[in-house]
Coordinates of C-alpha atoms in Angstrom, one line a residue:
X1 CA 66.3 92.7 70.0
X2 CA 66.1 95.9 72.0
X3 CA 69.1 98.0 72.7
X4 CA 68.8 97.6 76.4
X5 CA 68.7 93.8 76.2
X6 CA 71.8 93.7 73.9
X7 CA 73.5 96.2 76.3
X8 CA 72.7 93.9 79.3
X9 CA 74.0 90.9 77.4
X10 CA 77.3 92.7 76.6
X11 CA 77.8 93.8 80.2
X12 CA 76.9 90.3 81.5
X13 CA 79.3 88.6 79.1
X14 CA 82.1 91.0 80.0
X15 CA 81.5 90.5 83.7
X16 CA 81.5 86.7 83.3
X17 CA 84.6 86.7 81.2
X18 CA 86.4 89.0 83.7
X19 CA 85.4 86.8 86.7
X20 CA 86.3 83.6 84.9
X21 CA 89.9 84.8 84.4
X22 CA 90.1 82.9 81.1
X23 CA 90.7 85.9 78.9
X24 CA 92.5 89.2 79.5
X25 CA 90.4 92.3 80.2
X26 CA 91.4 93.6 76.7
X27 CA 89.7 90.6 75.0
X28 CA 86.7 90.8 77.3
X29 CA 86.1 94.5 76.5
X30 CA 86.8 94.4 72.8
X31 CA 85.0 91.5 71.3
X32 CA 81.6 91.4 73.1
X33 CA 80.8 95.1 72.4
X34 CA 81.7 94.8 68.7
X35 CA 79.5 91.7 68.4
X36 CA 76.7 93.3 70.3
X37 CA 76.8 96.4 68.1
X38 CA 76.7 94.3 65.0
X39 CA 73.7 92.4 66.4
X40 CA 72.0 95.7 67.0
X41 CA 72.3 96.6 63.3
X42 CA 75.2 98.9 63.4
X43 CA 77.8 98.8 60.5
X44 CA 81.5 98.5 60.9
X45 CA 81.9 102.1 59.8
X46 CA 79.7 103.3 62.6
X47 CA 81.6 101.1 65.1
X48 CA 84.7 102.8 63.9
X49 CA 83.2 106.2 64.8
X50 CA 82.2 104.8 68.3
X51 CA 85.8 103.6 68.7
X52 CA 87.3 107.0 67.9
X53 CA 84.9 108.8 70.2
X54 CA 85.6 106.3 73.0
X55 CA 89.4 106.4 72.6
X56 CA 89.3 110.2 72.5
X57 CA 87.6 110.2 76.0
X58 CA 90.3 108.0 77.6
X59 CA 93.5 108.7 75.8
X60 CA 94.7 111.3 78.3
X61 CA 94.2 108.8 81.1
X62 CA 96.1 106.1 79.2
X63 CA 99.0 108.4 78.7
X64 CA 99.0 109.3 82.4
X65 CA 99.1 105.6 83.4
X66 CA 102.1 104.9 81.1
X67 CA 104.2 107.7 82.5
X68 CA 103.0 107.4 86.1
X69 CA 104.0 103.8 86.3
X70 CA 107.4 104.6 84.7
X71 CA 108.0 107.5 87.1
X72 CA 107.2 105.6 90.3
X73 CA 109.0 102.5 89.0
X74 CA 112.1 104.7 88.6
X75 CA 111.6 106.1 92.1
X76 CA 111.5 102.6 93.5
X77 CA 114.6 101.6 91.5
X78 CA 116.7 104.5 92.9
X79 CA 115.7 103.5 96.4
X80 CA 113.7 106.7 97.3
X81 CA 111.5 105.0 99.8
X82 CA 114.0 102.4 101.2
X83 CA 115.7 104.6 103.9
X84 CA 112.3 105.7 105.3
X85 CA 111.0 102.1 105.4
X86 CA 114.2 100.7 106.9
X87 CA 114.2 103.4 109.6
X88 CA 110.5 102.9 110.5
X89 CA 111.1 99.1 110.8
X90 CA 114.1 99.7 113.1
X91 CA 112.2 102.2 115.2
X92 CA 109.5 99.7 116.2
X93 CA 111.9 98.2 118.7
X94 CA 109.5 95.3 119.4
X95 CA 106.6 97.4 120.5
X96 CA 103.4 95.7 119.2
X97 CA 101.4 99.0 118.9
X98 CA 104.2 100.8 117.2
X99 CA 104.6 97.9 114.8
X100 CA 100.9 98.2 113.8
X101 CA 101.3 102.0 113.3
X102 CA 104.4 101.6 111.3
X103 CA 102.8 98.9 109.1
X104 CA 100.1 101.4 108.1
X105 CA 102.7 104.1 107.3
X106 CA 105.0 101.8 105.3
X107 CA 102.1 100.4 103.3
X108 CA 101.0 104.0 102.4
X109 CA 104.5 104.9 101.3
X110 CA 104.8 101.6 99.3
X111 CA 101.5 102.2 97.6
X112 CA 102.5 105.6 96.2
X113 CA 103.3 103.9 92.9
X114 CA 99.7 102.7 92.6
X115 CA 100.8 99.0 92.4
X116 CA 99.3 96.6 94.9
X117 CA 101.9 94.0 93.9
X118 CA 104.9 96.2 94.6
X119 CA 103.3 97.2 98.0
X120 CA 103.1 93.6 99.1
X121 CA 106.6 92.9 97.8
X122 CA 108.0 95.7 99.8
X123 CA 106.0 95.4 103.0
X124 CA 105.6 91.7 103.7
X125 CA 109.2 90.6 103.4
X126 CA 110.2 93.6 105.6
X127 CA 107.5 93.2 108.3
X128 CA 106.5 89.5 108.4
X129 CA 109.7 88.3 110.2
X130 CA 109.0 91.1 112.8
X131 CA 105.4 89.9 113.2
X132 CA 106.5 86.3 113.6
X133 CA 109.2 87.2 116.1
X134 CA 106.7 89.2 118.2
X135 CA 104.1 86.4 118.0
X136 CA 101.7 88.8 116.2
X137 CA 98.9 87.5 114.0
X138 CA 100.1 87.7 110.4
X139 CA 96.5 88.3 109.3
X140 CA 96.7 91.6 111.2
X141 CA 99.6 92.5 108.9
X142 CA 97.5 91.8 105.8
X143 CA 94.6 93.8 107.2
X144 CA 96.6 96.9 108.0
X145 CA 98.4 96.8 104.6
X146 CA 95.1 96.3 102.8
X147 CA 93.4 99.2 104.5
X148 CA 96.3 101.6 104.2
X149 CA 97.0 100.7 100.5
X150 CA 93.3 101.1 99.8
X151 CA 93.3 104.7 101.0
X152 CA 96.3 105.6 99.0
X153 CA 94.8 103.8 96.0
X154 CA 92.5 106.8 95.5
X155 CA 95.4 108.6 93.9
X156 CA 94.8 109.6 90.2
X157 CA 97.5 107.3 88.8
X158 CA 96.1 104.2 90.6
X159 CA 93.7 102.0 88.8
X160 CA 90.2 102.8 90.3
X161 CA 90.2 106.5 89.8
X162 CA 91.6 106.2 86.3
X163 CA 88.9 103.8 85.4
X164 CA 86.3 106.1 86.9
X165 CA 87.6 109.1 85.0
X166 CA 87.4 107.0 81.8
X167 CA 83.7 106.2 82.4
X168 CA 82.8 109.8 83.2
X169 CA 85.0 111.4 80.5
X170 CA 86.6 113.7 83.2
X171 CA 90.1 114.8 83.9
X172 CA 91.4 112.4 86.5
X173 CA 93.2 115.0 88.6
X174 CA 90.0 117.1 88.7
X175 CA 88.2 114.0 89.9
X176 CA 90.8 113.3 92.6
X177 CA 91.0 116.7 94.2
X178 CA 87.7 116.5 96.2
X179 CA 88.8 113.0 97.5
X180 CA 92.0 114.4 99.2
X181 CA 90.1 115.1 102.5
X182 CA 88.7 111.6 102.4
X183 CA 92.2 110.1 101.9
X184 CA 93.5 112.1 104.9
X185 CA 90.5 111.2 107.1
X186 CA 90.9 107.6 105.9
X187 CA 94.5 107.5 106.9
X188 CA 93.7 108.9 110.3
X189 CA 91.1 106.2 110.8
X190 CA 93.6 103.6 109.7
X191 CA 96.1 104.8 112.3
X192 CA 93.5 104.8 115.0
X193 CA 92.5 101.3 114.0
X194 CA 96.1 100.3 114.1
X195 CA 96.4 101.6 117.7
X196 CA 93.1 99.8 118.7
X197 CA 94.1 96.5 117.0
X198 CA 97.6 96.8 118.4
X199 CA 96.4 97.1 121.9
X200 CA 94.1 94.1 121.4
X201 CA 96.9 92.1 119.8
X202 CA 99.3 93.0 122.7
X203 CA 96.7 91.7 125.2
X204 CA 96.3 88.5 123.2
X205 CA 100.1 87.9 123.1
X206 CA 100.3 88.6 126.9
X207 CA 97.4 86.3 127.5
X208 CA 98.8 83.4 125.4
X209 CA 102.6 83.8 125.9
X210 CA 102.7 85.5 129.4
X211 CA 103.9 88.8 128.1
X212 CA 106.0 90.0 125.1
X213 CA 108.8 91.8 127.0
X214 CA 111.4 89.1 126.3
X215 CA 110.5 88.9 122.6
X216 CA 110.5 92.7 122.4
X217 CA 114.0 92.9 124.0
X218 CA 115.3 90.3 121.5
X219 CA 113.9 92.2 118.6
X220 CA 115.3 95.5 119.9
X221 CA 118.8 94.0 120.2
X222 CA 118.6 92.6 116.7
X223 CA 117.6 95.9 115.2
X224 CA 120.2 97.8 117.2
X225 CA 122.9 95.6 115.7
X226 CA 121.6 96.0 112.1
X227 CA 120.2 99.5 112.1
X228 CA 123.4 101.3 111.0
X229 CA 124.3 99.0 108.2
X230 CA 120.8 98.3 106.7
X231 CA 120.7 101.1 104.2
X232 CA 124.3 100.6 103.0
X233 CA 123.9 96.9 102.6
X234 CA 120.7 97.3 100.5
X235 CA 122.4 100.0 98.4
X236 CA 125.3 97.7 97.7
X237 CA 123.0 94.8 96.7
X238 CA 120.9 97.0 94.5
X239 CA 123.1 98.5 91.7
X240 CA 120.2 100.7 90.6
X241 CA 120.0 102.5 93.9
X242 CA 121.2 106.1 94.1
X243 CA 121.5 106.9 97.8
X244 CA 123.7 110.0 97.1
X245 CA 120.8 111.5 95.0
X246 CA 118.1 110.8 97.6
X247 CA 117.2 114.4 98.3
X248 CA 117.2 115.3 94.6
X249 CA 114.8 112.4 93.9
X250 CA 112.7 113.4 96.8
X251 CA 112.4 116.9 95.5
X252 CA 111.5 115.6 92.0
X253 CA 108.7 113.4 93.5
X254 CA 107.3 116.1 95.7
X255 CA 107.3 118.5 92.8
X256 CA 105.4 116.1 90.6
X257 CA 102.8 115.4 93.3
X258 CA 102.5 119.1 94.1
X259 CA 101.8 119.9 90.4
X260 CA 99.2 117.2 90.4
X261 CA 97.5 118.6 93.4
X262 CA 97.4 122.1 91.9
X263 CA 96.1 120.8 88.6
X264 CA 97.9 123.5 86.6
X265 CA 98.9 121.0 83.9
X266 CA 97.4 117.6 82.9
X267 CA 98.6 114.6 85.0
X268 CA 100.1 112.9 82.0
X269 CA 102.3 115.8 81.2
X270 CA 103.4 116.1 84.9
X271 CA 104.6 112.5 84.9
X272 CA 106.1 112.8 81.5
X273 CA 108.2 115.7 82.7
X274 CA 109.1 113.8 85.9
X275 CA 110.3 110.8 84.0
X276 CA 112.3 113.0 81.6
X277 CA 114.1 114.7 84.5
X278 CA 114.6 111.6 86.7
X279 CA 116.1 109.3 84.1
X280 CA 119.1 111.4 83.0
X281 CA 119.8 112.5 86.6
X282 CA 119.9 109.0 88.0
X283 CA 121.1 107.1 84.9
X284 CA 123.3 109.3 82.6
X285 CA 123.9 106.3 80.3
X286 CA 121.4 105.9 77.5
X287 CA 121.5 102.1 77.8
X288 CA 120.6 102.4 81.5
X289 CA 117.8 104.7 80.7
X290 CA 116.3 102.4 78.1
X291 CA 116.8 99.5 80.5
X292 CA 114.7 101.2 83.1
X293 CA 112.0 102.0 80.6
X294 CA 112.0 98.4 79.3
X295 CA 111.8 97.1 82.9
X296 CA 108.6 99.0 83.7
X297 CA 107.0 99.1 80.2
X298 CA 105.1 95.9 80.6
X299 CA 103.1 97.2 83.6
X300 CA 102.6 100.6 82.0
X301 CA 101.4 99.2 78.7
X302 CA 99.2 96.6 80.3
X303 CA 97.3 99.2 82.3
X304 CA 97.1 101.6 79.3
X305 CA 95.9 99.0 76.9
X306 CA 93.1 98.0 79.3
X307 CA 92.0 101.7 79.5
X308 CA 92.0 101.9 75.7
X309 CA 90.0 98.7 75.4
X310 CA 87.6 100.2 77.9
X311 CA 87.4 103.3 75.7
X312 CA 86.0 101.1 72.8
X313 CA 83.5 99.4 75.2
X314 CA 82.3 102.7 76.6
X315 CA 82.2 104.3 73.2
X316 CA 80.0 101.6 71.8
X317 CA 77.6 101.5 74.8
X318 CA 77.3 105.3 74.6
X319 CA 77.3 105.8 70.9
X320 CA 74.7 103.1 70.2
X321 CA 72.4 104.4 72.9
X322 CA 72.6 101.1 74.8
X323 CA 73.6 102.8 78.1
X324 CA 70.7 105.2 78.0
X325 CA 68.3 102.4 77.1
X326 CA 69.5 100.3 80.0
X327 CA 69.1 103.1 82.4
X328 CA 65.6 104.0 81.2
X329 CA 64.4 100.4 81.4
X330 CA 65.8 99.9 85.0
X331 CA 64.3 103.2 86.1
X332 CA 60.9 102.0 84.9
X333 CA 61.2 98.9 87.1
X334 CA 62.8 100.3 90.3
X335 CA 60.6 101.5 93.1
X336 CA 60.5 105.3 93.1
X337 CA 61.6 105.5 96.7
X338 CA 64.8 103.5 96.1
X339 CA 66.0 104.7 92.7
X340 CA 67.3 108.2 93.8
X341 CA 69.5 106.5 96.4
X342 CA 70.8 103.8 94.1
X343 CA 74.3 105.3 94.1
X344 CA 74.5 105.2 97.9
X345 CA 73.1 101.6 98.0
X346 CA 75.7 100.4 95.6
X347 CA 78.4 102.4 97.5
X348 CA 77.3 100.7 100.8
X349 CA 77.7 97.3 99.1
X350 CA 81.0 98.3 97.5
X351 CA 83.3 96.0 99.6
X352 CA 81.1 92.9 99.3
X353 CA 80.9 93.6 95.5
X354 CA 84.7 93.3 95.5
X355 CA 84.3 89.6 96.4
X356 CA 82.1 89.1 93.3
X357 CA 83.3 91.5 90.7
X358 CA 86.8 92.3 89.4
X359 CA 87.9 95.9 89.5
X360 CA 87.4 96.2 85.7
X361 CA 83.9 94.8 86.0
X362 CA 82.9 97.1 88.9
X363 CA 84.1 100.3 87.2
X364 CA 83.6 99.5 83.5
X365 CA 80.3 97.5 83.7
X366 CA 78.5 98.5 86.9
X367 CA 79.4 102.1 87.3
X368 CA 78.2 103.3 83.8
X369 CA 74.7 101.7 84.5
X370 CA 74.4 103.1 88.0
X371 CA 75.6 106.6 86.9
X372 CA 73.0 106.7 84.1
X373 CA 70.1 105.6 86.4
X374 CA 71.1 108.0 89.2
X375 CA 71.5 110.9 86.6
X376 CA 67.8 110.3 85.7
X377 CA 66.9 111.3 89.2
X378 CA 69.0 114.4 89.3
X379 CA 72.1 112.8 91.0
X380 CA 75.3 114.3 89.8
X381 CA 77.6 111.9 88.0
X382 CA 80.5 112.7 90.3
X383 CA 78.4 111.9 93.4
X384 CA 77.7 108.5 92.0
X385 CA 81.3 108.0 91.2
X386 CA 82.5 109.1 94.6
X387 CA 80.0 106.8 96.4
X388 CA 81.1 103.8 94.4
X389 CA 84.8 104.6 94.6
X390 CA 84.8 105.3 98.4
X391 CA 82.5 102.4 99.1
X392 CA 84.6 99.9 97.1
X393 CA 88.3 100.9 97.1
X394 CA 89.1 100.0 100.7
X395 CA 88.1 96.4 100.1
X396 CA 90.2 95.9 97.0
X397 CA 93.0 94.0 98.8
X398 CA 90.6 91.5 100.4
X399 CA 89.1 90.3 97.1
X400 CA 90.0 86.9 95.7
X401 CA 89.7 88.5 92.3
X402 CA 92.7 90.8 92.9
X403 CA 95.9 89.1 91.8
X404 CA 98.0 91.2 94.2
X405 CA 96.1 89.5 97.1
X406 CA 97.2 86.1 96.0
X407 CA 100.8 87.4 95.8
X408 CA 100.4 88.6 99.4
X409 CA 99.1 85.3 100.5
X410 CA 102.0 83.5 98.7
X411 CA 104.6 85.7 100.4
X412 CA 103.1 85.3 103.8
X413 CA 101.9 81.7 103.5
X414 CA 98.4 82.5 104.6
X415 CA 94.9 81.5 103.4
X416 CA 92.4 83.5 101.5
X417 CA 89.4 82.4 103.5
X418 CA 90.9 83.4 106.8
X419 CA 92.1 86.7 105.4
X420 CA 88.6 87.5 104.3
X421 CA 87.1 86.5 107.7
X422 CA 89.7 88.5 109.6
X423 CA 89.7 91.7 107.4
X424 CA 86.2 92.0 105.8
X425 CA 84.4 93.4 108.9
X426 CA 86.9 96.1 109.6
X427 CA 87.4 97.2 105.9
X428 CA 83.7 97.3 105.2
X429 CA 83.1 99.3 108.4
X430 CA 85.7 101.8 107.3
X431 CA 84.2 102.2 103.9
X432 CA 80.7 102.9 105.4
X433 CA 82.2 105.5 107.8
X434 CA 84.0 107.2 104.9
X435 CA 80.8 107.3 102.8
X436 CA 78.9 108.8 105.7
X437 CA 81.7 111.5 106.1
X438 CA 81.7 112.1 102.4
X439 CA 77.9 112.8 102.5
X440 CA 78.3 115.1 105.5
X441 CA 81.0 117.2 103.9
X442 CA 79.2 117.4 100.6
X443 CA 81.4 115.2 98.4
X444 CA 78.5 112.8 97.8
X445 CA 75.2 114.3 97.1
X446 CA 71.9 112.8 98.2

């Protein structure tokens, strides 16, 4: 059997296993590559070498994930973002357009920890009652959260960029820095979309309910009564909160993010230092410190273990020569006019791909193949990566294969089909606009 055929079979099996949801990504990315390498005639000793080479290429990213998740978990525990979110909710005062704008901002703040699940846990309980009280469409809430969180999800400690860096063997911070302008532009687009959809929603409410002024007045009165005591009540309920250390924690978070943006030290080291400073400042007791680590360790280790399993998969595909063989065979079949633009074509279809492929399948199975093919036509690896990341990432939270989306639907009592119908058009459109901007400013080469 040819190397390319075995490589195709490995990728196909991994994608099917990931889509089926019957095994964890770790199982899907460990067993099929090993079996495929054995079928190709490689010995266990050689597979061991491929493993070591693959792990070496992703270990820094795995370390970054562990300490990034711990760091932002601690920041959530101490209540760093709570006053900002509470104040923004209170400031809406029942204005539909303002509510839409605030939704985008709150979702962006909540997504700073890189976890979609925590974003929905923070935003939906805080904002859904407001949407219901104003007679606003709850699917608009999901759309705005999904788009905003998708933009912030380009951060280096979020999953997609870490996966991409693993595939390319690059430093994740170095990969992220050119994307900062796209994130800023994307957030501006989301705010403009929030204004547009807010105006449209306000007209719909006025048309159906004869105006929202009475509802707005009721909401304003309710928030005036609660505004002063909100932060204090939440702090009392949450024994982990440290409201007196708010500014110290804010400085720590800003310092860590600033170091990441400058790239003067590896991202993993920056988060490791951040955790080491934040823990004793907020929780002087050793038992409390260990409790915080144990609380967030499952999420941290889950993501890191997936990255390490992907290191084995990528190490085998690269070390055996399967990836090169696949790319060469596909290049021989593709029309010469299409192949040089394959990275753009896949990027344009990134959001629809989210409906068919899990995040792991998209970045660990599809990206390596597209990158190899495009490289054969002189397309830089980073251009391929940026096209696929920008084209796909905005649609993550509209995918039925993203567990966080089902959490969001459960919290809001909404349906997946209607969420896709309501949000897909806008999110796909945003991704296409961002790809076009990335091409114009030179982030994506053609």
